[in-house]
PDB file of C-alpha atoms in Angstrom:
ATOM      1  CA  MET A   1      93.010   0.102 -53.096  1.00 48.00           C
ATOM      2  CA  GLU A   2      96.600  -1.087 -51.612  1.00 50.00           C
ATOM      3  CA  ASN A   3      99.791   0.709 -50.891  1.00 53.00           C
ATOM      4  CA  PRO A   4     101.463   1.195 -54.162  1.00 50.00           C
ATOM      5  CA  ASN A   5     104.796   0.276 -52.269  1.00 47.00           C
ATOM      6  CA  TYR A   6     103.308  -2.721 -50.809  1.00 45.00           C
ATOM      7  CA  LEU A   7     106.182  -5.154 -51.980  1.00 53.00           C
ATOM      8  CA  LYS A   8     107.966  -3.223 -49.724  1.00 69.00           C
ATOM      9  CA  ILE A   9     105.706  -3.911 -46.759  1.00 87.00           C
ATOM     10  CA  ASN A  10     107.754  -6.564 -44.306  1.00 92.00           C
ATOM     11  CA  ASN A  11     106.007  -9.054 -42.777  1.00 96.00           C
ATOM     12  CA  LEU A  12     104.727  -7.583 -39.211  1.00 98.00           C
ATOM     13  CA  LYS A  13     106.032  -9.590 -36.725  1.00 98.00           C
ATOM     14  CA  ILE A  14     102.849  -9.418 -32.867  1.00 98.00           C
ATOM     15  CA  THR A  15     103.319  -9.993 -29.811  1.00 98.00           C
ATOM     16  CA  ILE A  16     100.503  -9.934 -27.428  1.00 98.00           C
ATOM     17  CA  PHE A  17     100.173 -10.868 -23.396  1.00 98.00           C
ATOM     18  CA  GLN A  18      97.077 -12.491 -22.666  1.00 98.00           C
ATOM     19  CA  ALA A  19      96.780 -11.076 -18.907  1.00 98.00           C
ATOM     20  CA  TYR A  20      95.805 -12.002 -15.189  1.00 98.00           C
ATOM     21  CA  LEU A  21      95.530  -9.048 -13.860  1.00 98.00           C
ATOM     22  CA  PHE A  22      95.174  -8.053 -10.526  1.00 98.00           C
ATOM     23  CA  TRP A  23      92.360  -6.606  -8.860  1.00 98.00           C
ATOM     24  CA  GLU A  24      93.549  -2.480  -8.591  1.00 98.00           C
ATOM     25  CA  ASN A  25      97.030  -2.783  -8.505  1.00 98.00           C
ATOM     26  CA  ILE A  26      99.513  -1.077 -10.452  1.00 98.00           C
ATOM     27  CA  ASP A  27     102.110  -1.959  -9.053  1.00 98.00           C
ATOM     28  CA  LYS A  28     101.547  -5.306  -9.299  1.00 98.00           C
ATOM     29  CA  ASN A  29     100.114  -5.434 -12.261  1.00 98.00           C
ATOM     30  CA  LEU A  30     103.205  -3.797 -13.707  1.00 98.00           C
ATOM     31  CA  GLN A  31     106.186  -5.716 -11.730  1.00 98.00           C
ATOM     32  CA  ASN A  32     103.747  -8.888 -12.919  1.00 97.00           C
ATOM     33  CA  ILE A  33     104.231  -8.085 -17.224  1.00 98.00           C
ATOM     34  CA  SER A  34     108.068  -6.922 -16.793  1.00 98.00           C
ATOM     35  CA  LEU A  35     108.281 -10.778 -15.484  1.00 98.00           C
ATOM     36  CA  ARG A  36     106.703 -12.430 -18.120  1.00 97.00           C
ATOM     37  CA  LEU A  37     108.192  -9.910 -21.585  1.00 98.00           C
ATOM     38  CA  SER A  38     111.449 -10.796 -19.654  1.00 97.00           C
ATOM     39  CA  SER A  39     111.164 -13.911 -19.605  1.00 95.00           C
ATOM     40  CA  GLY A  40     109.125 -15.382 -22.416  1.00 95.00           C
ATOM     41  CA  VAL A  41     110.063 -12.439 -24.917  1.00 95.00           C
ATOM     42  CA  LYS A  42     113.353 -14.828 -26.682  1.00 90.00           C
ATOM     43  CA  GLU A  43     113.105 -12.776 -30.515  1.00 92.00           C
ATOM     44  CA  LYS A  44     112.757  -9.431 -31.663  1.00 96.00           C
ATOM     45  CA  THR A  45     109.510  -8.377 -31.714  1.00 98.00           C
ATOM     46  CA  ASP A  46     107.336  -5.234 -33.593  1.00 98.00           C
ATOM     47  CA  LEU A  47     104.454  -4.521 -31.214  1.00 98.00           C
ATOM     48  CA  ILE A  48     103.977  -6.058 -27.928  1.00 98.00           C
ATOM     49  CA  VAL A  49     100.200  -5.642 -26.812  1.00 98.00           C
ATOM     50  CA  LEU A  50      98.351  -5.421 -23.847  1.00 98.00           C
ATOM     51  CA  PRO A  51      94.775  -5.668 -22.959  1.00 98.00           C
ATOM     52  CA  GLU A  52      92.827  -3.177 -21.615  1.00 98.00           C
ATOM     53  CA  MET A  53      93.218  -1.060 -18.204  1.00 98.00           C
ATOM     54  CA  PHE A  54      96.589  -3.679 -18.132  1.00 98.00           C
ATOM     55  CA  ASN A  55      97.424  -1.891 -15.146  1.00 98.00           C
ATOM     56  CA  THR A  56      94.140  -2.389 -12.942  1.00 98.00           C
ATOM     57  CA  GLY A  57      92.172  -4.279 -14.749  1.00 98.00           C
ATOM     58  CA  PHE A  58      88.446  -2.448 -15.269  1.00 98.00           C
ATOM     59  CA  SER A  59      87.877  -0.493 -13.170  1.00 98.00           C
ATOM     60  CA  MET A  60      85.662   2.774 -12.516  1.00 97.00           C
ATOM     61  CA  ASN A  61      87.135   3.589  -9.950  1.00 97.00           C
ATOM     62  CA  ALA A  62      89.301   5.928 -12.116  1.00 98.00           C
ATOM     63  CA  LYS A  63      89.816   8.309  -9.447  1.00 97.00           C
ATOM     64  CA  GLU A  64      92.436   6.047  -7.127  1.00 98.00           C
ATOM     65  CA  LEU A  65      93.253   4.974 -10.034  1.00 98.00           C
ATOM     66  CA  ALA A  66      93.861   6.937 -12.549  1.00 98.00           C
ATOM     67  CA  GLU A  67      97.579   8.720 -13.461  1.00 98.00           C
ATOM     68  CA  GLU A  68      98.523  11.839 -16.072  1.00 98.00           C
ATOM     69  CA  MET A  69     100.176  11.684 -19.039  1.00 98.00           C
ATOM     70  CA  ASP A  70     103.714  11.098 -17.416  1.00 96.00           C
ATOM     71  CA  GLY A  71     102.724   9.205 -14.096  1.00 97.00           C
ATOM     72  CA  LYS A  72     104.485   6.249 -13.447  1.00 98.00           C
ATOM     73  CA  THR A  73     102.400   3.089 -16.287  1.00 98.00           C
ATOM     74  CA  MET A  74     104.154   5.956 -19.227  1.00 98.00           C
ATOM     75  CA  THR A  75     106.882   5.642 -18.015  1.00 98.00           C
ATOM     76  CA  TRP A  76     106.911   2.518 -17.436  1.00 98.00           C
ATOM     77  CA  MET A  77     106.357   1.939 -21.083  1.00 98.00           C
ATOM     78  CA  ALA A  78     108.643   4.085 -22.709  1.00 98.00           C
ATOM     79  CA  ASP A  79     110.820   2.212 -20.129  1.00 98.00           C
ATOM     80  CA  SER A  80     109.510  -1.570 -21.809  1.00 98.00           C
ATOM     81  CA  ALA A  81     109.149   0.001 -25.795  1.00 98.00           C
ATOM     82  CA  ALA A  82     112.676   1.239 -25.518  1.00 98.00           C
ATOM     83  CA  ARG A  83     114.045  -2.062 -23.899  1.00 98.00           C
ATOM     84  CA  TYR A  84     112.748  -4.154 -26.500  1.00 98.00           C
ATOM     85  CA  ASP A  85     112.758  -1.986 -29.607  1.00 98.00           C
ATOM     86  CA  CYS A  86     109.733  -2.254 -30.326  1.00 98.00           C
ATOM     87  CA  VAL A  87     105.992  -0.268 -29.889  1.00 98.00           C
ATOM     88  CA  VAL A  88     104.246  -1.112 -26.583  1.00 98.00           C
ATOM     89  CA  THR A  89     100.222  -0.729 -26.672  1.00 99.00           C
ATOM     90  CA  GLY A  90      97.715  -1.454 -23.741  1.00 98.00           C
ATOM     91  CA  SER A  91      95.225   1.139 -22.529  1.00 98.00           C
ATOM     92  CA  LEU A  92      95.163   2.830 -19.141  1.00 98.00           C
ATOM     93  CA  ILE A  93      93.235   5.024 -17.242  1.00 98.00           C
ATOM     94  CA  ILE A  94      94.760   8.930 -17.870  1.00 98.00           C
ATOM     95  CA  LYS A  95      93.230  12.026 -16.463  1.00 98.00           C
ATOM     96  CA  GLU A  96      93.358  15.086 -18.451  1.00 97.00           C
ATOM     97  CA  ASN A  97      91.697  18.563 -17.334  1.00 95.00           C
ATOM     98  CA  ASN A  98      89.766  16.980 -14.647  1.00 95.00           C
ATOM     99  CA  ASN A  99      87.967  14.272 -17.857  1.00 98.00           C
ATOM    100  CA  TYR A 100      89.304  10.817 -16.949  1.00 98.00           C
ATOM    101  CA  TYR A 101      90.079   8.918 -20.294  1.00 98.00           C
ATOM    102  CA  ASN A 102      90.474   4.798 -20.556  1.00 98.00           C
ATOM    103  CA  ARG A 103      92.571   5.890 -23.320  1.00 98.00           C
ATOM    104  CA  MET A 104      94.934   3.746 -25.766  1.00 99.00           C
ATOM    105  CA  ILE A 105      98.593   4.068 -26.051  1.00 98.00           C
ATOM    106  CA  TRP A 106     100.932   3.721 -28.902  1.00 98.00           C
ATOM    107  CA  MET A 107     103.925   3.945 -26.813  1.00 98.00           C
ATOM    108  CA  LEU A 108     107.557   4.644 -29.564  1.00 98.00           C
ATOM    109  CA  PRO A 109     110.774   3.145 -28.406  1.00 98.00           C
ATOM    110  CA  THR A 110     111.875   6.594 -28.929  1.00 98.00           C
ATOM    111  CA  GLY A 111     109.425   7.819 -25.892  1.00 98.00           C
ATOM    112  CA  GLU A 112     106.796   9.180 -28.720  1.00 98.00           C
ATOM    113  CA  TYR A 113     103.994   8.332 -28.452  1.00 98.00           C
ATOM    114  CA  GLN A 114      99.801   8.561 -29.917  1.00 98.00           C
ATOM    115  CA  HIS A 115      97.095   8.074 -28.478  1.00 98.00           C
ATOM    116  CA  TYR A 116      93.323   7.000 -29.036  1.00 98.00           C
ATOM    117  CA  ASP A 117      90.468   6.978 -26.252  1.00 98.00           C
ATOM    118  CA  LYS A 118      87.968   4.663 -26.109  1.00 98.00           C
ATOM    119  CA  ARG A 119      84.437   5.755 -28.249  1.00 98.00           C
ATOM    120  CA  HIS A 120      82.638   3.832 -27.329  1.00 98.00           C
ATOM    121  CA  LEU A 121      81.586   3.297 -23.554  1.00 98.00           C
ATOM    122  CA  PHE A 122      79.945  -0.085 -21.770  1.00 96.00           C
ATOM    123  CA  GLY A 123      76.340   1.900 -20.223  1.00 93.00           C
ATOM    124  CA  MET A 124      75.897  -1.396 -18.582  1.00 91.00           C
ATOM    125  CA  GLY A 125      78.251  -1.406 -17.001  1.00 90.00           C
ATOM    126  CA  GLU A 126      78.314   2.437 -16.136  1.00 93.00           C
ATOM    127  CA  GLU A 127      81.819   3.416 -18.205  1.00 96.00           C
ATOM    128  CA  ASP A 128      79.386   6.117 -19.436  1.00 96.00           C
ATOM    129  CA  LYS A 129      78.872   7.376 -15.957  1.00 97.00           C
ATOM    130  CA  THR A 130      83.020   7.493 -14.869  1.00 97.00           C
ATOM    131  CA  TYR A 131      84.954   8.539 -18.117  1.00 98.00           C
ATOM    132  CA  THR A 132      84.139  10.350 -21.571  1.00 98.00           C
ATOM    133  CA  SER A 133      83.580   8.987 -24.897  1.00 98.00           C
ATOM    134  CA  GLY A 134      86.513  10.153 -27.768  1.00 97.00           C
ATOM    135  CA  GLN A 135      86.258  10.795 -30.749  1.00 94.00           C
ATOM    136  CA  ASP A 136      88.931  10.588 -32.890  1.00 96.00           C
ATOM    137  CA  LYS A 137      89.201   7.683 -35.669  1.00 96.00           C
ATOM    138  CA  ILE A 138      93.771   7.064 -35.381  1.00 98.00           C
ATOM    139  CA  VAL A 139      95.419   5.454 -37.250  1.00 98.00           C
ATOM    140  CA  VAL A 140      98.990   4.941 -36.568  1.00 98.00           C
ATOM    141  CA  GLU A 141     101.112   3.294 -39.094  1.00 98.00           C
ATOM    142  CA  LEU A 142     104.746   0.587 -38.293  1.00 98.00           C
ATOM    143  CA  LYS A 143     106.156  -0.948 -41.202  1.00 97.00           C
ATOM    144  CA  GLY A 144     104.426   0.796 -43.727  1.00 97.00           C
ATOM    145  CA  TRP A 145     101.294  -1.380 -41.789  1.00 98.00           C
ATOM    146  CA  LYS A 146      98.564   1.122 -41.123  1.00 98.00           C
ATOM    147  CA  ILE A 147      96.936  -0.519 -37.611  1.00 98.00           C
ATOM    148  CA  ARG A 148      93.758   0.715 -36.487  1.00 98.00           C
ATOM    149  CA  LEU A 149      93.324   1.416 -32.940  1.00 98.00           C
ATOM    150  CA  ALA A 150      89.741   0.624 -30.931  1.00 98.00           C
ATOM    151  CA  VAL A 151      89.197  -0.234 -26.860  1.00 98.00           C
ATOM    152  CA  CYS A 152      86.587  -3.427 -26.622  1.00 98.00           C
ATOM    153  CA  TYR A 153      83.089  -1.988 -26.505  1.00 98.00           C
ATOM    154  CA  ASP A 154      84.540  -0.757 -30.246  1.00 98.00           C
ATOM    155  CA  LEU A 155      84.189  -3.754 -31.390  1.00 98.00           C
ATOM    156  CA  ARG A 156      80.676  -4.258 -30.838  1.00 98.00           C
ATOM    157  CA  PHE A 157      79.919  -0.972 -33.998  1.00 98.00           C
ATOM    158  CA  PRO A 158      80.772  -1.697 -37.802  1.00 97.00           C
ATOM    159  CA  VAL A 159      79.913   1.891 -38.705  1.00 96.00           C
ATOM    160  CA  TRP A 160      82.940   2.946 -36.245  1.00 97.00           C
ATOM    161  CA  LEU A 161      85.448   0.430 -37.738  1.00 97.00           C
ATOM    162  CA  ARG A 162      84.307   0.322 -41.423  1.00 96.00           C
ATOM    163  CA  ASN A 163      87.198   0.295 -42.905  1.00 96.00           C
ATOM    164  CA  ASN A 164      86.581   3.370 -46.170  1.00 89.00           C
ATOM    165  CA  ASP A 165      89.869   3.315 -49.286  1.00 86.00           C
ATOM    166  CA  PRO A 166      90.785   1.384 -47.301  1.00 92.00           C
ATOM    167  CA  SER A 167      92.007   3.206 -45.107  1.00 95.00           C
ATOM    168  CA  TYR A 168      93.851   0.699 -42.488  1.00 98.00           C
ATOM    169  CA  ASP A 169      95.675  -3.058 -43.139  1.00 98.00           C
ATOM    170  CA  VAL A 170      95.123  -4.445 -39.215  1.00 98.00           C
ATOM    171  CA  LEU A 171      92.366  -3.385 -36.971  1.00 98.00           C
ATOM    172  CA  LEU A 172      93.331  -3.512 -33.697  1.00 99.00           C
ATOM    173  CA  ILE A 173      91.554  -4.573 -29.992  1.00 98.00           C
ATOM    174  CA  VAL A 174      92.251  -4.586 -26.570  1.00 98.00           C
ATOM    175  CA  ALA A 175      89.560  -5.282 -24.306  1.00 98.00           C
ATOM    176  CA  SER A 176      88.645  -6.797 -20.912  1.00 98.00           C
ATOM    177  CA  TRP A 177      85.583  -9.427 -21.786  1.00 98.00           C
ATOM    178  CA  PRO A 178      83.442 -11.115 -20.026  1.00 98.00           C
ATOM    179  CA  ASP A 179      83.259 -15.324 -20.520  1.00 98.00           C
ATOM    180  CA  LYS A 180      79.658 -15.021 -20.615  1.00 97.00           C
ATOM    181  CA  ARG A 181      80.165 -12.949 -23.795  1.00 98.00           C
ATOM    182  CA  ILE A 182      82.486 -15.389 -25.373  1.00 98.00           C
ATOM    183  CA  PRO A 183      80.664 -16.016 -27.674  1.00 98.00           C
ATOM    184  CA  HIS A 184      80.455 -12.705 -29.356  1.00 98.00           C
ATOM    185  CA  TRP A 185      83.699 -12.066 -28.997  1.00 98.00           C
ATOM    186  CA  LYS A 186      84.495 -15.314 -31.450  1.00 98.00           C
ATOM    187  CA  ALA A 187      81.721 -14.569 -33.826  1.00 98.00           C
ATOM    188  CA  LEU A 188      82.309 -10.421 -33.397  1.00 98.00           C
ATOM    189  CA  ILE A 189      86.102 -10.837 -34.431  1.00 98.00           C
ATOM    190  CA  PRO A 190      86.589 -12.524 -37.775  1.00 98.00           C
ATOM    191  CA  ALA A 191      82.889 -10.921 -39.104  1.00 98.00           C
ATOM    192  CA  ARG A 192      85.329  -7.916 -38.231  1.00 98.00           C
ATOM    193  CA  ALA A 193      88.345  -9.412 -40.202  1.00 98.00           C
ATOM    194  CA  ILE A 194      85.824  -9.961 -43.608  1.00 98.00           C
ATOM    195  CA  GLU A 195      83.802  -6.938 -44.089  1.00 97.00           C
ATOM    196  CA  ASN A 196      86.736  -4.610 -43.532  1.00 98.00           C
ATOM    197  CA  GLN A 197      89.324  -7.411 -45.845  1.00 97.00           C
ATOM    198  CA  SER A 198      91.579  -6.029 -43.134  1.00 98.00           C
ATOM    199  CA  TYR A 199      94.091  -8.596 -39.907  1.00 98.00           C
ATOM    200  CA  VAL A 200      91.519  -8.758 -36.543  1.00 98.00           C
ATOM    201  CA  VAL A 201      94.293  -9.146 -33.944  1.00 98.00           C
ATOM    202  CA  ALA A 202      91.892  -8.846 -30.686  1.00 98.00           C
ATOM    203  CA  VAL A 203      94.347  -8.698 -27.379  1.00 98.00           C
ATOM    204  CA  ASN A 204      91.589 -10.355 -24.244  1.00 98.00           C
ATOM    205  CA  ARG A 205      92.901 -10.500 -20.269  1.00 98.00           C
ATOM    206  CA  VAL A 206      92.455 -13.438 -17.823  1.00 98.00           C
ATOM    207  CA  GLY A 207      91.462 -14.719 -14.386  1.00 98.00           C
ATOM    208  CA  HIS A 208      88.830 -13.497 -12.098  1.00 97.00           C
ATOM    209  CA  ASP A 209      88.248  -9.227 -11.399  1.00 97.00           C
ATOM    210  CA  GLY A 210      88.022  -8.407  -8.160  1.00 96.00           C
ATOM    211  CA  LYS A 211      84.453  -8.168  -8.998  1.00 94.00           C
ATOM    212  CA  GLU A 212      84.124 -11.908  -9.856  1.00 96.00           C
ATOM    213  CA  VAL A 213      83.437 -11.722 -12.838  1.00 97.00           C
ATOM    214  CA  TYR A 214      85.528 -13.993 -15.391  1.00 98.00           C
ATOM    215  CA  HIS A 215      87.657 -13.511 -17.901  1.00 98.00           C
ATOM    216  CA  SER A 216      88.850 -16.821 -20.041  1.00 98.00           C
ATOM    217  CA  GLY A 217      90.360 -14.597 -23.082  1.00 98.00           C
ATOM    218  CA  HIS A 218      90.200 -16.539 -26.121  1.00 98.00           C
ATOM    219  CA  SER A 219      93.467 -13.338 -28.069  1.00 98.00           C
ATOM    220  CA  MET A 220      92.579 -14.279 -32.072  1.00 98.00           C
ATOM    221  CA  CYS A 221      93.884 -12.988 -34.792  1.00 98.00           C
ATOM    222  CA  ILE A 222      92.255 -13.643 -37.944  1.00 98.00           C
ATOM    223  CA  ASP A 223      93.628 -12.678 -41.623  1.00 98.00           C
ATOM    224  CA  ALA A 224      91.028 -10.965 -43.777  1.00 98.00           C
ATOM    225  CA  PHE A 225      89.724 -14.012 -44.988  1.00 97.00           C
ATOM    226  CA  GLY A 226      88.396 -15.069 -42.218  1.00 98.00           C
ATOM    227  CA  ASN A 227      91.852 -18.196 -40.661  1.00 98.00           C
ATOM    228  CA  THR A 228      93.262 -18.167 -37.965  1.00 98.00           C
ATOM    229  CA  VAL A 229      96.111 -16.709 -37.433  1.00 98.00           C
ATOM    230  CA  TYR A 230      96.236 -16.721 -33.351  1.00 98.00           C
ATOM    231  CA  TYR A 231      93.608 -18.202 -30.819  1.00 98.00           C
ATOM    232  CA  LYS A 232      94.367 -18.772 -26.947  1.00 98.00           C
ATOM    233  CA  PRO A 233      91.919 -19.988 -24.889  1.00 97.00           C
ATOM    234  CA  GLU A 234      91.442 -19.619 -20.947  1.00 94.00           C
ATOM    235  CA  ASP A 235      95.326 -19.352 -20.420  1.00 95.00           C
ATOM    236  CA  GLU A 236      97.486 -17.166 -19.054  1.00 97.00           C
ATOM    237  CA  ASP A 237     100.013 -16.779 -22.566  1.00 97.00           C
ATOM    238  CA  LEU A 238     102.363 -14.866 -24.177  1.00 98.00           C
ATOM    239  CA  TYR A 239     102.949 -15.722 -27.494  1.00 97.00           C
ATOM    240  CA  THR A 240     104.746 -14.184 -31.763  1.00 98.00           C
ATOM    241  CA  PHE A 241     103.891 -14.527 -34.643  1.00 98.00           C
ATOM    242  CA  SER A 242     103.882 -13.015 -37.822  1.00 98.00           C
ATOM    243  CA  ILE A 243     101.135 -11.241 -40.036  1.00 98.00           C
ATOM    244  CA  ASN A 244     102.124 -11.077 -43.776  1.00 97.00           C
ATOM    245  CA  TYR A 245     101.316  -7.854 -46.406  1.00 97.00           C
ATOM    246  CA  ASP A 246     101.502 -10.223 -50.138  1.00 96.00           C
ATOM    247  CA  ASP A 247      98.630 -12.501 -48.049  1.00 96.00           C
ATOM    248  CA  LEU A 248      96.418  -9.074 -47.796  1.00 97.00           C
ATOM    249  CA  ILE A 249      96.842  -7.540 -50.589  1.00 96.00           C
ATOM    250  CA  LYS A 250      95.820 -10.887 -52.851  1.00 96.00           C
ATOM    251  CA  ILE A 251      92.690 -11.584 -50.857  1.00 96.00           C
ATOM    252  CA  ARG A 252      91.729  -7.645 -51.538  1.00 96.00           C
ATOM    253  CA  ARG A 253      92.498  -8.246 -55.264  1.00 96.00           C
ATOM    254  CA  ASP A 254      90.914 -11.558 -55.562  1.00 96.00           C
ATOM    255  CA  PHE A 255      88.023 -10.530 -53.637  1.00 95.00           C
ATOM    256  CA  PRO A 256      87.755  -6.827 -53.853  1.00 94.00           C
ATOM    257  CA  PHE A 257      85.037  -5.556 -52.294  1.00 92.00           C
ATOM    258  CA  LEU A 258      85.109  -3.086 -50.100  1.00 92.00           C
ATOM    259  CA  LYS A 259      84.781  -0.889 -53.651  1.00 91.00           C
ATOM    260  CA  ASP A 260      81.860  -2.051 -53.597  1.00 91.00           C
ATOM    261  CA  ALA A 261      80.590  -0.804 -50.332  1.00 90.00           C
ATOM    262  CA  ASP A 262      78.409   2.185 -49.765  1.00 89.00           C
ATOM    263  CA  GLN A 263      80.101   5.698 -48.568  1.00 85.00           C
ATOM    264  CA  PHE A 264      78.907   7.750 -45.396  1.00 85.00           C
ATOM    265  CA  LYS A 265      79.905   9.989 -43.362  1.00 83.00           C
ATOM    266  CA  LEU A 266      78.730   9.422 -39.449  1.00 85.00           C
ATOM    267  CA  ILE A 267      78.257  12.084 -37.590  1.00 80.00           C
ATOM    268  CA  ASN A 268      78.755  12.190 -33.609  1.00 72.00           C
TER     269      ASN A 268
END
């Protein structure tokens, strides 16, 4: 039910950047993010989280925008992780084996990385006609914390995100979630936190995209009891906060709901 070494696990310091994204302009986005990080990261952090497709905006123009795994954005992520001595994460368009992926990168300061390919592709936006769906659940570890990676539309599918055993302590979601469906975003994030007894950290973008779709942010961190740790609507925001492992364990001890959860197998 819990990590036996939990008393040795420290708080996790997380920096989120709820960014305005320049439509399909990789260089300008990387320049803007670099500038904001250099002026805004004032203290040591463990993790910097960027939105979905942070270098392009949520685009279906994969043929022109996709990069290889040794491309400029991956290099930028590695350089940034090394500079701030922390993990940097967010998703971008990757071409691999003649397929395109909406791929979330988990970049370590050493230049090593793991990745998660978005499982649920947004059919209403024809994402499924451009990108290939990922098949693997990815849980990474940072300072003893187990962190489940997810991208935007995944938020709507609780079976995919079910926290059995539990297998993770934080559900980390990067998104490009439009303002017109923000009521769903605001309802689903606390629901995922409560039902999975985990923190949920969800980072959205702000501003209009190239199709005049408005994004209003509402990035947030919700704890396992449904309490708000961080919340920011509307404006571009770079903010650092901490989450507490002892608080998480106490909630799981006091309300041991997960032990009564249904057991099932997910059929791909």
